[in-house]
Coordinates of C-alpha atoms and ligand atoms in Angstrom, one line a residue:
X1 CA 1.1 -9.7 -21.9
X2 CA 3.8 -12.5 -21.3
X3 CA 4.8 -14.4 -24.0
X4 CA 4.1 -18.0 -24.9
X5 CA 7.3 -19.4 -24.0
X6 CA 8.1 -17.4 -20.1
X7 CA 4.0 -18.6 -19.4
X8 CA 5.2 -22.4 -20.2
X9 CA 8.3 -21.7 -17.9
X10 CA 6.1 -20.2 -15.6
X11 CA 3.4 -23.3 -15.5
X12 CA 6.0 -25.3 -15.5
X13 CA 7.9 -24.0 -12.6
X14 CA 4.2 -23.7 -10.6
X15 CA 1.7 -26.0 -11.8
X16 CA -1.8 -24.6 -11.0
X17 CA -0.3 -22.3 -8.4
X18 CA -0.2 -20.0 -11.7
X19 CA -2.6 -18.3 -13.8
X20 CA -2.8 -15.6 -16.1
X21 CA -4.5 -12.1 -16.7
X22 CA -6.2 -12.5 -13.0
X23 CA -7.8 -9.0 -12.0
X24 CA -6.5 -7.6 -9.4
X25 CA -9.4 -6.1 -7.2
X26 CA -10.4 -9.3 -5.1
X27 CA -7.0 -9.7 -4.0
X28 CA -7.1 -5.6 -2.9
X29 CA -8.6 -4.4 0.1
X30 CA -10.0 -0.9 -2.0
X31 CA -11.3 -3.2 -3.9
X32 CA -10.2 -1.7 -7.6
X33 CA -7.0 -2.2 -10.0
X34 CA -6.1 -4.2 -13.1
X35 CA -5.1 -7.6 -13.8
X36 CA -2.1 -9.2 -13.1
X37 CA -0.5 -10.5 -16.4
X38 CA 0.9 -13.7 -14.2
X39 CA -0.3 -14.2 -10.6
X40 CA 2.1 -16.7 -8.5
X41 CA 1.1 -18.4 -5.2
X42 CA 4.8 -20.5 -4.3
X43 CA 4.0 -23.3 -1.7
X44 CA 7.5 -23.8 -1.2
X45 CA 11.0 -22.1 -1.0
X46 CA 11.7 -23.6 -3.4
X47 CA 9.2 -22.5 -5.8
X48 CA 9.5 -19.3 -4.7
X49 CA 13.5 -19.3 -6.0
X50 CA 12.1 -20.7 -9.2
X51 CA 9.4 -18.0 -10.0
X52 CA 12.3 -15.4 -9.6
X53 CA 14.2 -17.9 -11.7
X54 CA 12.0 -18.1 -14.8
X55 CA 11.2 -14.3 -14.5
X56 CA 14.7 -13.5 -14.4
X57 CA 15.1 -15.3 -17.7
X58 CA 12.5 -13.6 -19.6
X59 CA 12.9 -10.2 -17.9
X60 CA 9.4 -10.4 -16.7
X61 CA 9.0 -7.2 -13.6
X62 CA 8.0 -9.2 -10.1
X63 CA 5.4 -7.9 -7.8
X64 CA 4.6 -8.7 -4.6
X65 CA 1.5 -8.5 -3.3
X66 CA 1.1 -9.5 0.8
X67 CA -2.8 -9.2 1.7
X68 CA -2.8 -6.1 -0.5
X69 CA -4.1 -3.9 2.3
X70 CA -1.7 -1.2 1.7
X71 CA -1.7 -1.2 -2.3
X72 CA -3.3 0.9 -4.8
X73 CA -2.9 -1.2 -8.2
X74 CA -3.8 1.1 -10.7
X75 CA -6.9 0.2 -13.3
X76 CA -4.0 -0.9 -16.3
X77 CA -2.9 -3.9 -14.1
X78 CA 0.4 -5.1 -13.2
X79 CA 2.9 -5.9 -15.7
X80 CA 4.7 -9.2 -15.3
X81 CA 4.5 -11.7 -12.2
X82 CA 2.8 -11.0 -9.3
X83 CA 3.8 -13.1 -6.2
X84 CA 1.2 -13.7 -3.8
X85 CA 2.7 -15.4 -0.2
X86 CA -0.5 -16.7 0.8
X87 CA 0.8 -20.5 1.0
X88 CA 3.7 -19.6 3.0
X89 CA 1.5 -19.7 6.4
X90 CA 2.9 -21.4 9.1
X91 CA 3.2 -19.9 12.6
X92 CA 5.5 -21.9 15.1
X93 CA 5.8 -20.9 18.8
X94 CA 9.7 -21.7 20.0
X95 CA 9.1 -19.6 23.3
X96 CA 9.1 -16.6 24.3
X97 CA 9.5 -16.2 20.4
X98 CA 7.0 -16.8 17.5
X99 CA 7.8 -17.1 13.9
X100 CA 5.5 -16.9 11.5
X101 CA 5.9 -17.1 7.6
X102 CA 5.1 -14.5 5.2
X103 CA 1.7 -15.1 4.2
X104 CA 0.6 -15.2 7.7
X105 CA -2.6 -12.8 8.1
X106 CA -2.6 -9.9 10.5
X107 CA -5.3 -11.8 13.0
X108 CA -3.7 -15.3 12.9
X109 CA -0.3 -14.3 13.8
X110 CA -1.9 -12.3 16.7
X111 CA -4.1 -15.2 17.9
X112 CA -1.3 -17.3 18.3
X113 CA 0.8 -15.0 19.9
X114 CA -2.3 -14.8 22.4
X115 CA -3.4 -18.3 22.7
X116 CA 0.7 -19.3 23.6
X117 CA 0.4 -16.1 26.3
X118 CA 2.7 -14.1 24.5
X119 CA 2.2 -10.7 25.1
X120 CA 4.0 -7.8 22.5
X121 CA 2.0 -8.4 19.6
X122 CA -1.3 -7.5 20.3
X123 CA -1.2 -4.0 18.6
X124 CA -1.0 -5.7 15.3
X125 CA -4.6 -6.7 15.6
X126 CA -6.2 -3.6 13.5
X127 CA -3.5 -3.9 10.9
X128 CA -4.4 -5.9 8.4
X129 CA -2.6 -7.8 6.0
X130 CA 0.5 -10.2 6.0
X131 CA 3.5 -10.9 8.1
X132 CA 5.2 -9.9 5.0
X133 CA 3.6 -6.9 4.9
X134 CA 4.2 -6.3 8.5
X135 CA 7.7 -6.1 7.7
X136 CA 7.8 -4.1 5.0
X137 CA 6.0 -1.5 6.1
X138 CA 7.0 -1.6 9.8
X139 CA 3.3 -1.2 10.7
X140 CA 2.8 0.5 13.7
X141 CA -0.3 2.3 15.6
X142 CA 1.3 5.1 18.0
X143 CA 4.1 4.8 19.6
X144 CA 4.4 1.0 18.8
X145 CA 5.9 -0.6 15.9
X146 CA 6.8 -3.9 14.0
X147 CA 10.4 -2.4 14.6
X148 CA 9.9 -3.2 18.3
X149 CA 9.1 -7.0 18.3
X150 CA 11.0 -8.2 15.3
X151 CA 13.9 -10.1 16.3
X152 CA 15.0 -11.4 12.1
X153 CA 13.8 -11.9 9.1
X154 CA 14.5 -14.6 6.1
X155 CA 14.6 -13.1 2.9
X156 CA 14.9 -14.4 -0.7
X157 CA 16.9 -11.9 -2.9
X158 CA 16.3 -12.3 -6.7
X159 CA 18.3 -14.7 -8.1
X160 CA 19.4 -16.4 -4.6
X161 CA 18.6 -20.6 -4.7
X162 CA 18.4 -20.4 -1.0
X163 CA 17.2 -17.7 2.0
X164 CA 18.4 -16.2 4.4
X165 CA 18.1 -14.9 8.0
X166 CA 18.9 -11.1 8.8
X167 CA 19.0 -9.7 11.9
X168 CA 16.2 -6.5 12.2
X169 CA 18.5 -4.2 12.4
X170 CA 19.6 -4.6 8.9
X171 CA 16.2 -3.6 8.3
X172 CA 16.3 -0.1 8.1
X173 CA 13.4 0.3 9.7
X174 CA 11.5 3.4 10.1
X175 CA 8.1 5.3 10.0
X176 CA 6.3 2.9 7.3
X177 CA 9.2 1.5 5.8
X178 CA 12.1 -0.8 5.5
X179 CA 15.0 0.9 4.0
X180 CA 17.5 -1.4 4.4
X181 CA 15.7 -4.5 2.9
X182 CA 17.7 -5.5 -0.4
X183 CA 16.4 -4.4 -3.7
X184 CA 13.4 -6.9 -5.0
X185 CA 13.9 -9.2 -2.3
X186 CA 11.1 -11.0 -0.5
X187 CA 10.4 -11.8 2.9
X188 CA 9.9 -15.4 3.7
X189 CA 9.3 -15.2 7.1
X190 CA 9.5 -13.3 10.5
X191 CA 10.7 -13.9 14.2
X192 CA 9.2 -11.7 16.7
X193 CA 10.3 -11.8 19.9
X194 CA 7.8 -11.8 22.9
X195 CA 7.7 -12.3 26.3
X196 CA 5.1 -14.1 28.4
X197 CA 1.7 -12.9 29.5
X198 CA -1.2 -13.0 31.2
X199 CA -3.5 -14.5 28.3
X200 CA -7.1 -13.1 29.8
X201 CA -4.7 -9.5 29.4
X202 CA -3.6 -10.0 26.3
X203 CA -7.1 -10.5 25.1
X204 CA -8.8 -7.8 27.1
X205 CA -5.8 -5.2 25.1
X206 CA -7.2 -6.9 21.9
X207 CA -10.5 -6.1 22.1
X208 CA -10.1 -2.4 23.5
X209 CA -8.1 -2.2 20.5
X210 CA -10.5 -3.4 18.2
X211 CA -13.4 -1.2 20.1
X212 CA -11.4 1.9 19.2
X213 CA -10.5 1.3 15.4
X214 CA -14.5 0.8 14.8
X215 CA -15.1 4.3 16.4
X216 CA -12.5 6.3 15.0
X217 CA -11.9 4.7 11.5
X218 CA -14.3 3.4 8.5
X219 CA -13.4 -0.6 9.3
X220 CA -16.6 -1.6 7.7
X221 CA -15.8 -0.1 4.2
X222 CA -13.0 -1.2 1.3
X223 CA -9.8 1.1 2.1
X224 CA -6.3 1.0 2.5
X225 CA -6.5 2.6 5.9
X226 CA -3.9 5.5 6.0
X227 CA -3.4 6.9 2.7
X228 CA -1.1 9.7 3.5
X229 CA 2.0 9.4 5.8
X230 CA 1.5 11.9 9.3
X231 CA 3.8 14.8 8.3
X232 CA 6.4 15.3 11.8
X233 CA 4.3 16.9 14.2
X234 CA 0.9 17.1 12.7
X235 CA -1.3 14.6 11.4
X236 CA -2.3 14.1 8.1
X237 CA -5.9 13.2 8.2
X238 CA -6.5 16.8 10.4
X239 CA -4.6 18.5 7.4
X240 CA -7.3 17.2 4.8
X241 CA -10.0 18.0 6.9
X242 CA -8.7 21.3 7.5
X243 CA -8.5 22.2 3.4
X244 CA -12.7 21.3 3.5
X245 CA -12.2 17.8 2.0
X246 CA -13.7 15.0 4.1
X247 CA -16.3 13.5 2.2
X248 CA -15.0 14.9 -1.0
X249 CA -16.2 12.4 -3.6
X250 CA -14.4 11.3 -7.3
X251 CA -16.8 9.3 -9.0
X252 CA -17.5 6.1 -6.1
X253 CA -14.5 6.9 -4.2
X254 CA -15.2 9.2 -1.5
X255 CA -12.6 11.0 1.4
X256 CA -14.2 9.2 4.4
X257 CA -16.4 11.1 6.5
X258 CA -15.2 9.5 9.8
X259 CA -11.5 10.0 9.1
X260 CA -10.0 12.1 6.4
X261 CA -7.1 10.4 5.6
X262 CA -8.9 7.3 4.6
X263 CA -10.2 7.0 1.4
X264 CA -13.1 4.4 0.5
X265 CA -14.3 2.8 -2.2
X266 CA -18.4 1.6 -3.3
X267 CA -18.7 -0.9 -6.0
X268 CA -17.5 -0.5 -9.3
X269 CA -15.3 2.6 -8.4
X270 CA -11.8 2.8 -10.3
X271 CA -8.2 3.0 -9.4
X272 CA -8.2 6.3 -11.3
X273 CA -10.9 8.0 -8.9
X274 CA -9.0 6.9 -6.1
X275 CA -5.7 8.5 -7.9
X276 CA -7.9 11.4 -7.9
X277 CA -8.8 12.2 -4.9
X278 CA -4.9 10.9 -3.8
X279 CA -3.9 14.2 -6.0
X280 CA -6.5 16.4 -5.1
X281 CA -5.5 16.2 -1.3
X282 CA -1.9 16.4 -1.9
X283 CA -2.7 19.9 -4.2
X284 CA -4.8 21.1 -1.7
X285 CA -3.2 20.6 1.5
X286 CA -0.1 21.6 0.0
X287 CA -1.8 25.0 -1.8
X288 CA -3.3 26.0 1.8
X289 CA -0.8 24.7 3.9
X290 CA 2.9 24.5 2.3
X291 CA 3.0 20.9 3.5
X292 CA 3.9 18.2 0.8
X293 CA 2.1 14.9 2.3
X294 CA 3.7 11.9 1.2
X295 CA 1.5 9.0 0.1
X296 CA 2.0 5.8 2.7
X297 CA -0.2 3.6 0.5
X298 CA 2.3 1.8 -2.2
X299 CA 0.5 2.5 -6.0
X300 CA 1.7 -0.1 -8.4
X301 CA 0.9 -1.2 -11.7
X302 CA -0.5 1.1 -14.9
X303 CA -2.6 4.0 -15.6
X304 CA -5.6 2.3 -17.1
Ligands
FAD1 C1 -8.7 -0.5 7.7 C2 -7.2 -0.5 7.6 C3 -6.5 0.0 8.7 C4 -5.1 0.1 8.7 N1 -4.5 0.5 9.8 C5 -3.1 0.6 9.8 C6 -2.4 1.0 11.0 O1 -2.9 1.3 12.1 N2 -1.0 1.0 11.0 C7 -0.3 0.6 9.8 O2 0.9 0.6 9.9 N3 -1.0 0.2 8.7 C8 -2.3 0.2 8.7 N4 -3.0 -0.2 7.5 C9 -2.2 -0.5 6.3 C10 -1.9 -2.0 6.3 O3 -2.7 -2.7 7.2 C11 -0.4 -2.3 6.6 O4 0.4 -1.5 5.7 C12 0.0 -3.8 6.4 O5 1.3 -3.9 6.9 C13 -0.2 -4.2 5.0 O6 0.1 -5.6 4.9 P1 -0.2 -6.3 3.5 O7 0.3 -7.7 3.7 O8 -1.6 -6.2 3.2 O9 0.7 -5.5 2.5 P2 0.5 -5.2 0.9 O10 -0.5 -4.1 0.8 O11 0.1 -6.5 0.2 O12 1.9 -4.7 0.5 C14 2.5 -3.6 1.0 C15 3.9 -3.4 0.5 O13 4.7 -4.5 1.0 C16 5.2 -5.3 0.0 N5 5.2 -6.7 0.4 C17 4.1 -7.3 1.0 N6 4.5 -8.6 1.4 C18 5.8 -8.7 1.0 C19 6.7 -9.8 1.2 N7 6.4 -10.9 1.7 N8 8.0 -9.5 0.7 C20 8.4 -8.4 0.1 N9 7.5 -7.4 0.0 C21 6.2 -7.5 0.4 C22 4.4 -5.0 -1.2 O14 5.1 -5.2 -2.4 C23 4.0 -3.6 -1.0 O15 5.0 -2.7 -1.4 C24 -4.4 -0.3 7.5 C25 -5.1 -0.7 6.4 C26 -6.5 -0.8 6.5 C27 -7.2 -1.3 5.2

């Protein structure tokens, strides 16, 4: 719960681009989770600085939440202010580079890339989520990663008035993360750097790429794809399956039957079932095996 006065500070630093005990679930692709006690949509910079402002003041915990593809949010909620980037979405095209800003989905940022005929980005099309998120996470399929076409990033570290640009490598990127990003700051926007391409190619790689994910992973169910990281030299999704638990079930969250390191959701399941079956795994694997898998999917919020 946030107190009377940081809400008026709040609404008065965002208008209607805040509201207040907003559940959590729509805004999550496994579909479950809590409410958010404050849930932020900044249109500007500007308003993005302020948020971090006002919850500086009152000591309110800050969230944020990109397309919320990669985030368990537990069935307690989220504590505090949840930022959401999804009004920070322009894409501009300063060639052979293309810079999107934060709250720029998976599919857009890779259909401009292709409609400029900028080839580099079209692995990013079965990854969904943000820009920001991109980032963050240095998604990657394979051998490809964001790591490989980001060129900068701006930021906004708590407390800042203005953002900045970094250069990648300050990043500390690696496998599924971004190490060297400051504490609590957010990413604004992202340069990737690209070179020009055949645009009939481009799209042809697209669509193989899309034609593969819908045979080897449940697309058409609520997940948050990978759930476990791939241990070096073994994957994690073969280690699951080995233990006997694809299509293990917790209540209407089940260990998907087409790839075991995806865990999906029916309606009305609950964060805690998905916890479950998290834990379960992790016992298992690690009981049979002596591997200890580490969980890729970021779980926020409380236990309900
Ligand atoms: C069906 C499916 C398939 C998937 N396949 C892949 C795959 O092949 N490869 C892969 O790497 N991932 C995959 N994922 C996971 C997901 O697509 C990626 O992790 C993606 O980068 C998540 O982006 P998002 O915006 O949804 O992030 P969110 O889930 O919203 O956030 C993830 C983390 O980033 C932080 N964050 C988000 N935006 C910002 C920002 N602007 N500033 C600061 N922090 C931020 C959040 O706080 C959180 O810690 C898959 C997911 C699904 C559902």
């Amino acid at each position: 719960m946030i107190g009377a006065e940081a809400r008026q500070a709040l609404v008065r630093a965002l208008g209607e681009r805040v509201r207040f005990e907003v559940p959590l679930g729509r805004f999550t692709s496994l579909r479950v989770g809590g409410p958010a006690d404050a849930l932020a949509s900044p249109a500007s910079r500007e308003e993005l600085a302020r948020a971090f402002e006002v919850a500086g003041e009152f000591g309110l915990p800050v969230t944020v939440l990109g397309g919320g593809f990669n985030t368990l949010v537990l069935d307690g909620g989220l504590p505090g202010l949840v930022l959401r980037m999804n009004r920070l979405r322009s894409v501009e095209i300063r060639q052979p580079a293309l810079v999107a800003e934060a709250g720029v989905s998976h599919a857009r940022a890779v259909r401009s890339a292709a409609d400029a005929g900028l080839a580099g980005l079209e692995f990013g099309v079965g990854i969904p989520g943000t820009v920001g998120g991109w980032v963050v996470m240095n998604a990657g399929i394979g051998e490809r990663e964001i790591r490989d076409v980001l060129t900068a990033a701006e930021i906004l570290r708590p407390g800042a008035r203005a953002t900045e640009w970094i250069p990648a490598a300050g990043l500390g990127l690696g496998y599924r993360a971004a190490r060297g990003l400051p504490e609590g700051a957010v990413v604004v926007a992202a340069r990737f750097g690209l070179e020009p391409g055949d645009r009939e190619r481009i799209r042809r790689t697209i669509r193989e790429l899309l034609d593969r994910r819908a045979q080897t992973q449940p697309t058409r169910q609520p997940s948050c794809g990978s759930v476990f990281k791939n241990p070096p030299g073994d994957f994690a999704g073969r280690l699951i399956e080995a233990v006997g638990l694809k299509g293990e079930r917790c209540g209407r969250a089940e260990i998907s039957r087409l790839h075991a390191n995806f865990i999906v959701t029916g309606p009305g399941a609950r964060a805690a079932e998905v916890l479950t079956l998290i834990e379960r795994a992790r016992e298992r694997v690690h009981a049979e095996t002596g591997v200890l898998l580490e969980p890729e999917v970021r779980i926020v919020g409380r236990p309900g």
